PDB file of C-alpha atoms and ligand atoms in Angstrom:
ATOM      1  CA  UNK A   1      18.626  -9.569 -30.613  1.00 39.00           C
ATOM      2  CA  UNK A   2      16.798 -12.658 -29.373  1.00 41.00           C
ATOM      3  CA  UNK A   3      19.913 -13.927 -27.602  1.00 45.00           C
ATOM      4  CA  UNK A   4      20.405 -10.697 -25.674  1.00 42.00           C
ATOM      5  CA  UNK A   5      16.813 -10.459 -24.494  1.00 42.00           C
ATOM      6  CA  UNK A   6      16.929 -14.108 -23.466  1.00 40.00           C
ATOM      7  CA  UNK A   7      20.274 -13.970 -21.609  1.00 42.00           C
ATOM      8  CA  UNK A   8      19.534 -10.932 -19.483  1.00 37.00           C
ATOM      9  CA  UNK A   9      16.452 -12.331 -17.717  1.00 38.00           C
ATOM     10  CA  UNK A  10      18.371 -15.571 -17.065  1.00 36.00           C
ATOM     11  CA  UNK A  11      21.205 -13.617 -15.474  1.00 40.00           C
ATOM     12  CA  UNK A  12      18.721 -11.695 -13.371  1.00 35.00           C
ATOM     13  CA  UNK A  13      17.042 -14.879 -12.241  1.00 39.00           C
ATOM     14  CA  UNK A  14      20.402 -16.379 -11.240  1.00 38.00           C
ATOM     15  CA  UNK A  15      21.376 -13.249  -9.351  1.00 38.00           C
ATOM     16  CA  UNK A  16      18.030 -13.127  -7.571  1.00 38.00           C
ATOM     17  CA  UNK A  17      18.313 -16.795  -6.599  1.00 38.00           C
ATOM     18  CA  UNK A  18      21.744 -16.155  -5.109  1.00 39.00           C
ATOM     19  CA  UNK A  19      20.356 -13.178  -3.173  1.00 40.00           C
ATOM     20  CA  UNK A  20      17.474 -15.269  -1.957  1.00 39.00           C
ATOM     21  CA  UNK A  21      19.739 -18.051  -0.675  1.00 37.00           C
ATOM     22  CA  UNK A  22      22.148 -15.957   1.370  1.00 38.00           C
ATOM     23  CA  UNK A  23      19.766 -14.156   3.774  1.00 40.00           C
ATOM     24  CA  UNK A  24      17.795 -17.336   4.366  1.00 38.00           C
ATOM     25  CA  UNK A  25      20.932 -19.066   5.647  1.00 39.00           C
ATOM     26  CA  UNK A  26      21.912 -16.049   7.749  1.00 39.00           C
ATOM     27  CA  UNK A  27      18.398 -15.834   9.140  1.00 39.00           C
ATOM     28  CA  UNK A  28      18.318 -19.423  10.393  1.00 38.00           C
ATOM     29  CA  UNK A  29      21.761 -19.017  11.945  1.00 39.00           C
ATOM     30  CA  UNK A  30      20.820 -15.823  13.793  1.00 40.00           C
ATOM     31  CA  UNK A  31      17.496 -17.165  15.052  1.00 39.00           C
ATOM     32  CA  UNK A  32      19.266 -20.246  16.381  1.00 39.00           C
ATOM     33  CA  UNK A  33      21.780 -18.129  18.300  1.00 39.00           C
ATOM     34  CA  UNK A  34      19.152 -15.738  19.703  1.00 38.00           C
ATOM     35  CA  UNK A  35      16.954 -18.652  20.781  1.00 38.00           C
ATOM     36  CA  UNK A  36      19.716 -19.919  23.033  1.00 43.00           C
ATOM     37  CA  UNK A  37      19.982 -16.591  24.911  1.00 49.00           C
ATOM     38  CA  UNK A  38      16.355 -15.411  25.101  1.00 53.00           C
ATOM     39  CA  UNK A  39      12.897 -16.107  23.793  1.00 56.00           C
ATOM     40  CA  UNK A  40      12.392 -14.361  20.443  1.00 58.00           C
ATOM     41  CA  UNK A  41      10.414 -11.135  20.764  1.00 67.00           C
ATOM     42  CA  UNK A  42       7.170 -11.160  18.864  1.00 92.00           C
ATOM     43  CA  UNK A  43       5.677  -8.142  17.149  1.00 94.00           C
ATOM     44  CA  UNK A  44       2.019  -7.783  16.269  1.00 96.00           C
ATOM     45  CA  UNK A  45       0.434  -5.103  14.118  1.00 96.00           C
ATOM     46  CA  UNK A  46      -2.839  -3.350  14.866  1.00 98.00           C
ATOM     47  CA  UNK A  47      -4.179  -1.174  12.062  1.00 98.00           C
ATOM     48  CA  UNK A  48      -5.824   2.048  13.210  1.00 98.00           C
ATOM     49  CA  UNK A  49      -8.617   3.672  11.227  1.00 98.00           C
ATOM     50  CA  UNK A  50      -8.510   1.558   8.074  1.00 97.00           C
ATOM     51  CA  UNK A  51     -11.857   2.088   6.347  1.00 94.00           C
ATOM     52  CA  UNK A  52     -13.551   3.567   9.420  1.00 97.00           C
ATOM     53  CA  UNK A  53     -13.400   4.070  13.181  1.00 98.00           C
ATOM     54  CA  UNK A  54     -11.736   0.798  14.016  1.00 98.00           C
ATOM     55  CA  UNK A  55      -8.759  -0.907  15.556  1.00 98.00           C
ATOM     56  CA  UNK A  56      -8.027  -4.075  13.619  1.00 98.00           C
ATOM     57  CA  UNK A  57      -7.813  -6.476  15.281  1.00 98.00           C
ATOM     58  CA  UNK A  58      -9.630  -5.041  18.301  1.00 98.00           C
ATOM     59  CA  UNK A  59      -8.880  -7.912  20.646  1.00 98.00           C
ATOM     60  CA  UNK A  60      -5.204  -8.766  20.917  1.00 98.00           C
ATOM     61  CA  UNK A  61      -3.511 -11.480  22.907  1.00 97.00           C
ATOM     62  CA  UNK A  62       0.067 -10.396  23.525  1.00 97.00           C
ATOM     63  CA  UNK A  63       2.605 -12.277  25.602  1.00 96.00           C
ATOM     64  CA  UNK A  64       4.533 -10.367  28.235  1.00 96.00           C
ATOM     65  CA  UNK A  65       7.589  -8.793  26.612  1.00 95.00           C
ATOM     66  CA  UNK A  66       6.087  -8.750  23.126  1.00 96.00           C
ATOM     67  CA  UNK A  67       5.572  -5.634  21.055  1.00 96.00           C
ATOM     68  CA  UNK A  68       2.492  -4.181  19.429  1.00 97.00           C
ATOM     69  CA  UNK A  69       2.789  -1.693  16.604  1.00 96.00           C
ATOM     70  CA  UNK A  70      -0.226   0.505  15.927  1.00 98.00           C
ATOM     71  CA  UNK A  71      -0.135   1.464  12.250  1.00 97.00           C
ATOM     72  CA  UNK A  72      -2.204   4.581  11.543  1.00 97.00           C
ATOM     73  CA  UNK A  73      -3.969   4.104   8.236  1.00 97.00           C
ATOM     74  CA  UNK A  74      -6.509   6.853   7.564  1.00 97.00           C
ATOM     75  CA  UNK A  75      -7.538  10.142   9.188  1.00 97.00           C
ATOM     76  CA  UNK A  76      -6.119  11.222  12.551  1.00 98.00           C
ATOM     77  CA  UNK A  77      -6.547   8.968  15.569  1.00 98.00           C
ATOM     78  CA  UNK A  78      -4.881   8.177  18.851  1.00 98.00           C
ATOM     79  CA  UNK A  79      -4.482   5.221  21.189  1.00 98.00           C
ATOM     80  CA  UNK A  80      -5.365   5.887  24.812  1.00 98.00           C
ATOM     81  CA  UNK A  81      -5.336   3.452  27.706  1.00 98.00           C
ATOM     82  CA  UNK A  82      -8.481   3.650  29.798  1.00 98.00           C
ATOM     83  CA  UNK A  83      -9.814   1.962  32.893  1.00 98.00           C
ATOM     84  CA  UNK A  84     -12.650  -0.525  32.658  1.00 98.00           C
ATOM     85  CA  UNK A  85     -15.641   1.205  34.259  1.00 97.00           C
ATOM     86  CA  UNK A  86     -14.496   4.673  33.121  1.00 98.00           C
ATOM     87  CA  UNK A  87     -15.076   4.566  29.387  1.00 98.00           C
ATOM     88  CA  UNK A  88     -13.401   7.096  27.102  1.00 98.00           C
ATOM     89  CA  UNK A  89     -11.302   8.540  29.957  1.00 98.00           C
ATOM     90  CA  UNK A  90      -7.559   8.016  30.344  1.00 98.00           C
ATOM     91  CA  UNK A  91      -6.189   5.907  33.146  1.00 98.00           C
ATOM     92  CA  UNK A  92      -3.498   7.413  35.359  1.00 97.00           C
ATOM     93  CA  UNK A  93      -0.039   6.927  33.853  1.00 96.00           C
ATOM     94  CA  UNK A  94      -1.529   4.899  31.014  1.00 98.00           C
ATOM     95  CA  UNK A  95      -0.453   4.489  27.428  1.00 98.00           C
ATOM     96  CA  UNK A  96      -0.942   7.459  25.114  1.00 98.00           C
ATOM     97  CA  UNK A  97       0.183   7.589  21.474  1.00 98.00           C
ATOM     98  CA  UNK A  98      -0.565  11.239  20.804  1.00 98.00           C
ATOM     99  CA  UNK A  99      -2.765  12.142  17.835  1.00 97.00           C
ATOM    100  CA  UNK A 100      -1.185  10.617  14.761  1.00 97.00           C
ATOM    101  CA  UNK A 101      -1.698  11.024  11.036  1.00 96.00           C
ATOM    102  CA  UNK A 102      -1.771   8.232   8.435  1.00 96.00           C
ATOM    103  CA  UNK A 103       1.604   6.576   7.952  1.00 95.00           C
ATOM    104  CA  UNK A 104       2.688   6.996  11.561  1.00 96.00           C
ATOM    105  CA  UNK A 105       3.322   4.090  13.904  1.00 97.00           C
ATOM    106  CA  UNK A 106       3.125   3.863  17.681  1.00 98.00           C
ATOM    107  CA  UNK A 107       4.961   0.931  19.215  1.00 97.00           C
ATOM    108  CA  UNK A 108       4.508  -0.441  22.727  1.00 97.00           C
ATOM    109  CA  UNK A 109       6.051  -3.243  24.720  1.00 96.00           C
ATOM    110  CA  UNK A 110       3.587  -5.276  26.756  1.00 97.00           C
ATOM    111  CA  UNK A 111       5.163  -5.509  30.196  1.00 97.00           C
ATOM    112  CA  UNK A 112       2.528  -7.483  32.043  1.00 97.00           C
ATOM    113  CA  UNK A 113      -0.395  -9.832  31.664  1.00 97.00           C
ATOM    114  CA  UNK A 114      -3.220  -7.578  32.903  1.00 97.00           C
ATOM    115  CA  UNK A 115      -5.870  -6.436  30.410  1.00 98.00           C
ATOM    116  CA  UNK A 116      -5.086  -3.144  28.671  1.00 98.00           C
ATOM    117  CA  UNK A 117      -8.292  -1.344  27.679  1.00 98.00           C
ATOM    118  CA  UNK A 118      -7.880   1.087  24.786  1.00 98.00           C
ATOM    119  CA  UNK A 119      -9.884   3.731  22.986  1.00 98.00           C
ATOM    120  CA  UNK A 120      -9.433   6.575  20.489  1.00 98.00           C
ATOM    121  CA  UNK A 121     -10.101   9.991  22.041  1.00 98.00           C
ATOM    122  CA  UNK A 122     -10.369  11.940  18.776  1.00 98.00           C
ATOM    123  CA  UNK A 123     -13.737  13.686  18.272  1.00 98.00           C
ATOM    124  CA  UNK A 124     -16.538  11.168  18.852  1.00 98.00           C
ATOM    125  CA  UNK A 125     -14.564   8.077  17.861  1.00 98.00           C
ATOM    126  CA  UNK A 126     -14.810   6.457  21.285  1.00 98.00           C
ATOM    127  CA  UNK A 127     -18.563   7.127  21.340  1.00 98.00           C
ATOM    128  CA  UNK A 128     -18.707   5.435  17.932  1.00 98.00           C
ATOM    129  CA  UNK A 129     -17.143   2.309  19.378  1.00 98.00           C
ATOM    130  CA  UNK A 130     -13.497   2.831  18.393  1.00 98.00           C
ATOM    131  CA  UNK A 131     -12.091   0.748  21.234  1.00 98.00           C
ATOM    132  CA  UNK A 132      -9.886  -2.297  21.709  1.00 98.00           C
ATOM    133  CA  UNK A 133      -8.362  -4.509  24.358  1.00 98.00           C
ATOM    134  CA  UNK A 134      -5.031  -6.219  24.834  1.00 98.00           C
ATOM    135  CA  UNK A 135      -5.162  -9.453  26.845  1.00 98.00           C
ATOM    136  CA  UNK A 136      -8.880  -9.516  27.675  1.00 98.00           C
ATOM    137  CA  UNK A 137      -9.791 -11.545  30.759  1.00 98.00           C
ATOM    138  CA  UNK A 138     -11.211 -14.984  30.007  1.00 96.00           C
ATOM    139  CA  UNK A 139     -14.376 -14.077  31.905  1.00 96.00           C
ATOM    140  CA  UNK A 140     -15.966 -10.989  33.389  1.00 97.00           C
ATOM    141  CA  UNK A 141     -15.018  -7.664  31.787  1.00 98.00           C
ATOM    142  CA  UNK A 142     -15.404  -7.978  28.033  1.00 98.00           C
ATOM    143  CA  UNK A 143     -14.652  -5.985  24.915  1.00 98.00           C
ATOM    144  CA  UNK A 144     -18.383  -5.876  24.167  1.00 98.00           C
ATOM    145  CA  UNK A 145     -19.071  -4.308  27.560  1.00 98.00           C
ATOM    146  CA  UNK A 146     -16.182  -1.846  27.143  1.00 98.00           C
ATOM    147  CA  UNK A 147     -17.543  -0.860  23.734  1.00 98.00           C
ATOM    148  CA  UNK A 148     -21.142  -0.473  24.833  1.00 98.00           C
ATOM    149  CA  UNK A 149     -20.072   1.649  27.825  1.00 98.00           C
ATOM    150  CA  UNK A 150     -18.038   3.801  25.430  1.00 98.00           C
ATOM    151  CA  UNK A 151     -20.936   4.392  23.091  1.00 98.00           C
ATOM    152  CA  UNK A 152     -22.963   5.566  26.070  1.00 97.00           C
ATOM    153  CA  UNK A 153     -20.583   8.403  27.001  1.00 98.00           C
ATOM    154  CA  UNK A 154     -20.825  11.987  25.777  1.00 98.00           C
ATOM    155  CA  UNK A 155     -17.155  13.010  25.612  1.00 98.00           C
ATOM    156  CA  UNK A 156     -13.586  11.731  25.587  1.00 98.00           C
ATOM    157  CA  UNK A 157     -10.345  12.999  27.007  1.00 98.00           C
ATOM    158  CA  UNK A 158      -6.690  12.082  26.762  1.00 98.00           C
ATOM    159  CA  UNK A 159      -3.388  12.549  28.616  1.00 98.00           C
ATOM    160  CA  UNK A 160      -1.296  15.634  27.886  1.00 96.00           C
ATOM    161  CA  UNK A 161       1.865  13.789  26.876  1.00 97.00           C
ATOM    162  CA  UNK A 162       2.830  10.688  24.913  1.00 98.00           C
ATOM    163  CA  UNK A 163       3.595   7.795  27.236  1.00 98.00           C
ATOM    164  CA  UNK A 164       4.079   4.051  27.342  1.00 98.00           C
ATOM    165  CA  UNK A 165       5.480   3.723  23.842  1.00 97.00           C
ATOM    166  CA  UNK A 166       7.443   5.205  20.979  1.00 96.00           C
ATOM    167  CA  UNK A 167       6.003   7.024  17.977  1.00 92.00           C
ATOM    168  CA  UNK A 168       7.524   7.460  14.567  1.00 82.00           C
ATOM    169  CA  UNK A 169       7.016   7.063  10.855  1.00 70.00           C
ATOM    170  CA  UNK A 170       6.735   3.451   9.780  1.00 63.00           C
ATOM    171  CA  UNK A 171      10.036   3.605   7.922  1.00 56.00           C
ATOM    172  CA  UNK A 172      11.970   4.576  11.068  1.00 53.00           C
ATOM    173  CA  UNK A 173      10.596   2.053  13.483  1.00 51.00           C
ATOM    174  CA  UNK A 174      12.733  -1.032  12.935  1.00 47.00           C
ATOM    175  CA  UNK A 175      14.550   1.162  15.423  1.00 43.00           C
ATOM    176  CA  UNK A 176      18.262   0.390  15.212  1.00 33.00           C
ATOM    177  CA  UNK A 177      18.791   4.152  15.617  1.00 33.00           C
ATOM    178  CA  UNK A 178      15.764   4.880  17.816  1.00 35.00           C
ATOM    179  CA  UNK A 179      16.620   1.958  20.079  1.00 35.00           C
ATOM    180  CA  UNK A 180      20.113   3.161  20.847  1.00 33.00           C
ATOM    181  CA  UNK A 181      18.935   6.656  21.767  1.00 33.00           C
ATOM    182  CA  UNK A 182      16.431   5.333  24.321  1.00 34.00           C
ATOM    183  CA  UNK A 183      17.089   2.816  27.067  1.00 35.00           C
ATOM    184  CA  UNK A 184      19.777   0.174  26.694  1.00 34.00           C
ATOM    185  CA  UNK A 185      17.327  -2.450  27.928  1.00 35.00           C
ATOM    186  CA  UNK A 186      15.076  -2.000  24.940  1.00 35.00           C
ATOM    187  CA  UNK A 187      17.892  -1.785  22.399  1.00 35.00           C
ATOM    188  CA  UNK A 188      18.664  -5.518  22.185  1.00 34.00           C
ATOM    189  CA  UNK A 189      15.101  -6.531  21.411  1.00 34.00           C
ATOM    190  CA  UNK A 190      14.432  -3.796  18.933  1.00 36.00           C
ATOM    191  CA  UNK A 191      17.642  -4.259  16.973  1.00 36.00           C
ATOM    192  CA  UNK A 192      16.979  -7.956  16.442  1.00 35.00           C
ATOM    193  CA  UNK A 193      13.480  -7.033  15.328  1.00 37.00           C
ATOM    194  CA  UNK A 194      14.990  -4.589  12.874  1.00 36.00           C
ATOM    195  CA  UNK A 195      17.333  -7.103  11.313  1.00 36.00           C
ATOM    196  CA  UNK A 196      14.563  -9.676  11.007  1.00 37.00           C
ATOM    197  CA  UNK A 197      12.476  -7.106   9.173  1.00 38.00           C
ATOM    198  CA  UNK A 198      15.226  -6.037   6.802  1.00 38.00           C
ATOM    199  CA  UNK A 199      15.950  -9.659   5.988  1.00 38.00           C
ATOM    200  CA  UNK A 200      12.298 -10.204   5.205  1.00 39.00           C
ATOM    201  CA  UNK A 201      12.320  -7.084   3.045  1.00 40.00           C
ATOM    202  CA  UNK A 202      15.444  -8.314   1.253  1.00 37.00           C
ATOM    203  CA  UNK A 203      13.769 -11.606   0.523  1.00 41.00           C
ATOM    204  CA  UNK A 204      10.768  -9.731  -0.843  1.00 38.00           C
ATOM    205  CA  UNK A 205      12.964  -7.857  -3.292  1.00 40.00           C
ATOM    206  CA  UNK A 206      14.784 -11.031  -4.257  1.00 41.00           C
ATOM    207  CA  UNK A 207      11.455 -12.700  -4.988  1.00 40.00           C
ATOM    208  CA  UNK A 208      10.474  -9.688  -7.077  1.00 41.00           C
ATOM    209  CA  UNK A 209      13.713 -10.175  -9.005  1.00 39.00           C
ATOM    210  CA  UNK A 210      12.944 -13.831  -9.615  1.00 38.00           C
ATOM    211  CA  UNK A 211       9.457 -12.983 -10.802  1.00 41.00           C
ATOM    212  CA  UNK A 212      10.844 -10.263 -13.060  1.00 39.00           C
ATOM    213  CA  UNK A 213      13.399 -12.702 -14.489  1.00 40.00           C
ATOM    214  CA  UNK A 214      10.745 -15.333 -15.145  1.00 38.00           C
ATOM    215  CA  UNK A 215       8.500 -12.769 -16.810  1.00 42.00           C
ATOM    216  CA  UNK A 216      11.418 -11.684 -18.975  1.00 39.00           C
ATOM    217  CA  UNK A 217      12.163 -15.252 -20.061  1.00 38.00           C
ATOM    218  CA  UNK A 218       8.525 -15.835 -20.930  1.00 36.00           C
ATOM    219  CA  UNK A 219       8.393 -12.571 -22.857  1.00 42.00           C
ATOM    220  CA  UNK A 220      11.581 -13.478 -24.738  1.00 44.00           C
ATOM    221  CA  UNK A 221      10.221 -16.937 -25.648  1.00 44.00           C
ATOM    222  CA  UNK A 222       6.987 -15.441 -26.914  1.00 45.00           C
ATOM    223  CA  UNK A 223       8.834 -12.855 -29.059  1.00 45.00           C
TER     224      UNK A 223
HETATM  225  C1  NAG B   1       7.254  -1.213  29.539  1.00 67.55           C
HETATM  226  O1  NAG B   1       8.427  -0.955  30.280  1.00 67.55           O
HETATM  227  C2  NAG B   1       9.337  -0.066  29.632  1.00 67.55           C
HETATM  228  C3  NAG B   1      10.595  -0.001  30.493  1.00 67.55           C
HETATM  229  O2  NAG B   1      10.275   0.406  31.797  1.00 67.55           O
HETATM  230  C4  NAG B   1       8.662   1.284  29.468  1.00 67.55           C
HETATM  231  O3  NAG B   1       9.542   2.170  28.817  1.00 67.55           O
HETATM  232  C5  NAG B   1       7.399   1.103  28.666  1.00 67.55           C
HETATM  233  O4  NAG B   1       6.711   2.337  28.559  1.00 67.55           O
HETATM  234  C6  NAG B   1       6.485   0.074  29.292  1.00 67.55           C
HETATM  235  N1  NAG B   1       5.360  -0.208  28.422  1.00 67.55           N
HETATM  236  C7  NAG B   1       4.135   0.189  28.691  1.00 67.55           C
HETATM  237  C8  NAG B   1       3.086  -0.211  27.710  1.00 67.55           C
HETATM  238  O5  NAG B   1       3.845   0.843  29.670  1.00 67.55           O
HETATM  239 CU1   CU B   2     -10.080   7.690  16.098  1.00 67.55          CU
END
């Protein structure tokens, strides 16, 4: 009885260690090969509506070519690109996520270095200061000024159609399938992002296995 309960956790720990080793080696090999062809794409996460009318973080520095994923956390919100000086109103041909429920993700690629001023157009969220900026200028127009102008408006509006990004549930976005159905240009970057994420997830599960194995060993020794 004692031998069985002792051996199983040890086997699990060994299995988990083997799982942990393999992806780590594959990961370093693949990052080395992608580094030689192009700079690795970076992905940043902005949480929308967690605990209130906020983008978190609300000031984002994003290199050209990098991606930003807006993760919708609570209530319904949207992400609208505005024009500094016209608070809570959409800019022409700007980014629009559509109104999204918790669990959804809107992903954009930052194509330039100009500031991208953002707000949420739902109800009075913009008037409550639910605004953000990507790549704020080092001087002049500021997030504080954008926010205080927003709180001084009486209404918000938004574009009619989603633009400037891709929306989907969080589980679908490491878009190996979504990438291939859109433009071929975007597919390379998004598929490497996807594999990096699944490797990270695999490592997470392997670590969970190690922890489970260790807990089992401790439990068996205490029995
Ligand atoms: C960046 O460029 C791609 C390709 O033209 C386009 O699909 C995407 O909407 C652009 N991103 C933004 C934020 O406008
Ligand atoms: Cu909102």
